[in-house]
mmCIF file of N, CA and C in Angstrom:
data_model
loop_
_atom_site.group_PDB
_atom_site.id
_atom_site.type_symbol
_atom_site.label_atom_id
_atom_site.label_comp_id
_atom_site.label_asym_id
_atom_site.label_seq_id
_atom_site.Cartn_x
_atom_site.Cartn_y
_atom_site.Cartn_z
ATOM 1 N N ARG T 1 0.813 -1.207 0.000
ATOM 2 C CA ARG T 1 0.000 0.000 0.000
ATOM 3 C C ARG T 1 0.852 1.264 0.000
ATOM 4 N N ASP T 2 2.139 1.095 0.175
ATOM 5 C CA ASP T 2 3.008 2.262 0.190
ATOM 6 C C ASP T 2 3.492 2.654 -1.196
ATOM 7 N N MET T 3 3.234 1.826 -2.189
ATOM 8 C CA MET T 3 3.707 2.120 -3.538
ATOM 9 C C MET T 3 2.781 3.110 -4.228
ATOM 10 N N ARG T 4 3.358 3.897 -5.105
ATOM 11 C CA ARG T 4 2.579 4.849 -5.892
ATOM 12 C C ARG T 4 2.076 4.176 -7.165
ATOM 13 N N VAL T 5 1.052 4.772 -7.765
ATOM 14 C CA VAL T 5 0.540 4.257 -9.032
ATOM 15 C C VAL T 5 1.655 4.273 -10.074
ATOM 16 N N SER T 6 2.481 5.307 -10.060
ATOM 17 C CA SER T 6 3.579 5.394 -11.025
ATOM 18 C C SER T 6 4.587 4.263 -10.842
ATOM 19 N N SER T 7 4.746 3.770 -9.626
ATOM 20 C CA SER T 7 5.638 2.630 -9.393
ATOM 21 C C SER T 7 5.093 1.372 -10.056
ATOM 22 N N PHE T 8 3.788 1.181 -9.959
ATOM 23 C CA PHE T 8 3.177 0.036 -10.630
ATOM 24 C C PHE T 8 3.305 0.180 -12.145
ATOM 25 N N THR T 9 3.167 1.413 -12.632
ATOM 26 C CA THR T 9 3.330 1.663 -14.062
ATOM 27 C C THR T 9 4.731 1.278 -14.516
ATOM 28 N N ASP T 10 5.730 1.641 -13.720
ATOM 29 C CA ASP T 10 7.114 1.276 -14.045
ATOM 30 C C ASP T 10 7.294 -0.237 -14.085
ATOM 31 N N LEU T 11 6.695 -0.935 -13.135
ATOM 32 C CA LEU T 11 6.793 -2.396 -13.109
ATOM 33 C C LEU T 11 6.122 -3.023 -14.333
ATOM 34 N N ILE T 12 4.990 -2.475 -14.722
ATOM 35 C CA ILE T 12 4.284 -2.979 -15.898
ATOM 36 C C ILE T 12 5.133 -2.768 -17.150
ATOM 37 N N ILE T 13 5.759 -1.604 -17.259
ATOM 38 C CA ILE T 13 6.624 -1.326 -18.408
ATOM 39 C C ILE T 13 7.795 -2.298 -18.445
ATOM 40 N N GLN T 14 8.392 -2.581 -17.282
ATOM 41 C CA GLN T 14 9.481 -3.561 -17.220
ATOM 42 C C GLN T 14 9.022 -4.922 -17.730
ATOM 43 N N LYS T 15 7.837 -5.328 -17.313
ATOM 44 C CA LYS T 15 7.309 -6.623 -17.742
ATOM 45 C C LYS T 15 7.025 -6.635 -19.241
ATOM 46 N N LEU T 16 6.504 -5.529 -19.764
ATOM 47 C CA LEU T 16 6.251 -5.446 -21.202
ATOM 48 C C LEU T 16 7.548 -5.544 -21.999
ATOM 49 N N LEU T 17 8.595 -4.890 -21.509
ATOM 50 C CA LEU T 17 9.896 -4.978 -22.172
ATOM 51 C C LEU T 17 10.442 -6.397 -22.115
ATOM 52 N N ARG T 18 10.219 -7.074 -20.996
ATOM 53 C CA ARG T 18 10.669 -8.463 -20.864
ATOM 54 C C ARG T 18 9.894 -9.368 -21.821
ATOM 55 N N VAL T 19 8.592 -9.143 -21.962
ATOM 56 C CA VAL T 19 7.786 -9.916 -22.910
ATOM 57 C C VAL T 19 8.328 -9.718 -24.323
ATOM 58 N N LYS T 20 8.631 -8.476 -24.671
ATOM 59 C CA LYS T 20 9.183 -8.186 -25.997
ATOM 60 C C LYS T 20 10.493 -8.928 -26.206
ATOM 61 N N GLN T 21 11.340 -8.935 -25.192
ATOM 62 C CA GLN T 21 12.626 -9.622 -25.280
ATOM 63 C C GLN T 21 12.435 -11.130 -25.472
ATOM 64 N N ILE T 22 11.515 -11.706 -24.731
ATOM 65 C CA ILE T 22 11.241 -13.143 -24.861
ATOM 66 C C ILE T 22 10.705 -13.451 -26.254
ATOM 67 N N GLU T 23 9.807 -12.597 -26.749
ATOM 68 C CA GLU T 23 9.263 -12.810 -28.090
ATOM 69 C C GLU T 23 10.349 -12.685 -29.150
ATOM 70 N N ASP T 24 11.273 -11.745 -28.970
ATOM 71 C CA ASP T 24 12.386 -11.585 -29.913
ATOM 72 C C ASP T 24 13.292 -12.812 -29.930
ATOM 73 N N ASN T 25 13.337 -13.545 -28.814
ATOM 74 C CA ASN T 25 14.141 -14.769 -28.710
ATOM 75 C C ASN T 25 13.316 -16.020 -28.997
ATOM 76 N N GLN T 26 12.184 -15.850 -29.666
ATOM 77 C CA GLN T 26 11.288 -16.956 -30.014
ATOM 78 C C GLN T 26 10.850 -17.760 -28.791
ATOM 79 N N GLY T 27 10.678 -17.080 -27.667
ATOM 80 C CA GLY T 27 10.168 -17.719 -26.458
ATOM 81 C C GLY T 27 11.206 -18.426 -25.621
ATOM 82 N N LYS T 28 12.460 -18.376 -26.027
ATOM 83 C CA LYS T 28 13.517 -19.059 -25.279
ATOM 84 C C LYS T 28 14.005 -18.177 -24.136
ATOM 85 N N THR T 29 14.100 -18.759 -22.948
ATOM 86 C CA THR T 29 14.634 -18.052 -21.786
ATOM 87 C C THR T 29 15.638 -18.950 -21.084
ATOM 88 N N LEU T 30 16.691 -18.342 -20.552
ATOM 89 C CA LEU T 30 17.687 -19.115 -19.814
ATOM 90 C C LEU T 30 17.304 -19.255 -18.351
ATOM 91 N N VAL T 31 16.867 -18.156 -17.754
ATOM 92 C CA VAL T 31 16.589 -18.145 -16.322
ATOM 93 C C VAL T 31 15.150 -17.739 -16.033
ATOM 94 N N SER T 32 14.643 -16.817 -16.795
ATOM 95 C CA SER T 32 13.357 -16.189 -16.511
ATOM 96 C C SER T 32 12.184 -17.141 -16.723
ATOM 97 N N GLU T 33 11.063 -16.748 -16.152
ATOM 98 C CA GLU T 33 9.811 -17.440 -16.410
ATOM 99 C C GLU T 33 9.355 -17.095 -17.820
ATOM 100 N N GLY T 34 8.400 -17.833 -18.316
ATOM 101 C CA GLY T 34 7.932 -17.640 -19.678
ATOM 102 C C GLY T 34 6.953 -16.495 -19.830
ATOM 103 N N LEU T 35 6.366 -16.437 -21.009
ATOM 104 C CA LEU T 35 5.427 -15.367 -21.332
ATOM 105 C C LEU T 35 4.210 -15.376 -20.419
ATOM 106 N N ASP T 36 3.670 -16.559 -20.138
ATOM 107 C CA ASP T 36 2.463 -16.654 -19.310
ATOM 108 C C ASP T 36 2.653 -15.971 -17.965
ATOM 109 N N ALA T 37 3.770 -16.238 -17.320
ATOM 110 C CA ALA T 37 4.032 -15.651 -16.003
ATOM 111 C C ALA T 37 4.150 -14.138 -16.092
ATOM 112 N N ASN T 38 4.769 -13.646 -17.147
ATOM 113 C CA ASN T 38 4.912 -12.203 -17.305
ATOM 114 C C ASN T 38 3.568 -11.535 -17.565
ATOM 115 N N TYR T 39 2.724 -12.177 -18.371
ATOM 116 C CA TYR T 39 1.388 -11.627 -18.605
ATOM 117 C C TYR T 39 0.562 -11.618 -17.316
ATOM 118 N N LEU T 40 0.677 -12.660 -16.522
ATOM 119 C CA LEU T 40 -0.037 -12.688 -15.236
ATOM 120 C C LEU T 40 0.476 -11.597 -14.301
ATOM 121 N N ASP T 41 1.785 -11.365 -14.303
ATOM 122 C CA ASP T 41 2.350 -10.281 -13.496
ATOM 123 C C ASP T 41 1.790 -8.933 -13.928
ATOM 124 N N ILE T 42 1.679 -8.724 -15.236
ATOM 125 C CA ILE T 42 1.130 -7.464 -15.751
ATOM 126 C C ILE T 42 -0.308 -7.285 -15.276
ATOM 127 N N ILE T 43 -1.091 -8.343 -15.327
ATOM 128 C CA ILE T 43 -2.480 -8.273 -14.853
ATOM 129 C C ILE T 43 -2.511 -7.941 -13.362
ATOM 130 N N ASN T 44 -1.686 -8.619 -12.576
ATOM 131 C CA ASN T 44 -1.655 -8.373 -11.132
ATOM 132 C C ASN T 44 -1.251 -6.943 -10.811
ATOM 133 N N TYR T 45 -0.189 -6.456 -11.451
ATOM 134 C CA TYR T 45 0.248 -5.081 -11.203
ATOM 135 C C TYR T 45 -0.831 -4.084 -11.616
ATOM 136 N N SER T 46 -1.558 -4.395 -12.681
ATOM 137 C CA SER T 46 -2.643 -3.515 -13.123
ATOM 138 C C SER T 46 -3.754 -3.445 -12.086
ATOM 139 N N VAL T 47 -4.096 -4.584 -11.517
ATOM 140 C CA VAL T 47 -5.128 -4.617 -10.471
ATOM 141 C C VAL T 47 -4.656 -3.845 -9.240
ATOM 142 N N PHE T 48 -3.397 -4.052 -8.835
ATOM 143 C CA PHE T 48 -2.852 -3.316 -7.690
ATOM 144 C C PHE T 48 -2.902 -1.812 -7.943
ATOM 145 N N ALA T 49 -2.532 -1.391 -9.154
ATOM 146 C CA ALA T 49 -2.544 0.033 -9.495
ATOM 147 C C ALA T 49 -3.964 0.581 -9.460
ATOM 148 N N LEU T 50 -4.911 -0.186 -9.954
ATOM 149 C CA LEU T 50 -6.311 0.241 -9.935
ATOM 150 C C LEU T 50 -6.815 0.401 -8.509
ATOM 151 N N ILE T 51 -6.481 -0.545 -7.645
ATOM 152 C CA ILE T 51 -6.872 -0.447 -6.235
ATOM 153 C C ILE T 51 -6.276 0.807 -5.608
ATOM 154 N N LYS T 52 -4.995 1.038 -5.851
ATOM 155 C CA LYS T 52 -4.319 2.215 -5.296
ATOM 156 C C LYS T 52 -4.948 3.498 -5.839
ATOM 157 N N PHE T 53 -5.255 3.510 -7.132
ATOM 158 C CA PHE T 53 -5.868 4.678 -7.757
ATOM 159 C C PHE T 53 -7.227 4.976 -7.132
ATOM 160 N N ILE T 54 -8.026 3.943 -6.898
ATOM 161 C CA ILE T 54 -9.347 4.120 -6.282
ATOM 162 C C ILE T 54 -9.200 4.614 -4.847
ATOM 163 N N GLU T 55 -8.231 4.077 -4.112
ATOM 164 C CA GLU T 55 -7.997 4.526 -2.734
ATOM 165 C C GLU T 55 -7.634 6.005 -2.689
ATOM 166 N N GLN T 56 -6.831 6.448 -3.637
ATOM 167 C CA GLN T 56 -6.418 7.853 -3.670
ATOM 168 C C GLN T 56 -7.572 8.771 -4.039
ATOM 169 N N ALA T 57 -8.507 8.262 -4.833
ATOM 170 C CA ALA T 57 -9.631 9.076 -5.287
ATOM 171 C C ALA T 57 -10.675 9.278 -4.196
ATOM 172 N N THR T 58 -10.685 8.397 -3.198
ATOM 173 C CA THR T 58 -11.702 8.521 -2.144
ATOM 174 C C THR T 58 -11.161 9.199 -0.919
#
């Protein structure tokens, strides 16, 4: 609850860049989780940001 909406935005951008990198490598990763995990992370961060945004609005 201490994170700002902009922090969640930064995390989402990081995940999007990672998805792009994985796609550029035809889905091959050495250490990282695959595309599914990154997409789920993006969804989770989006929900967290929405909750934080609603809390700030009230």
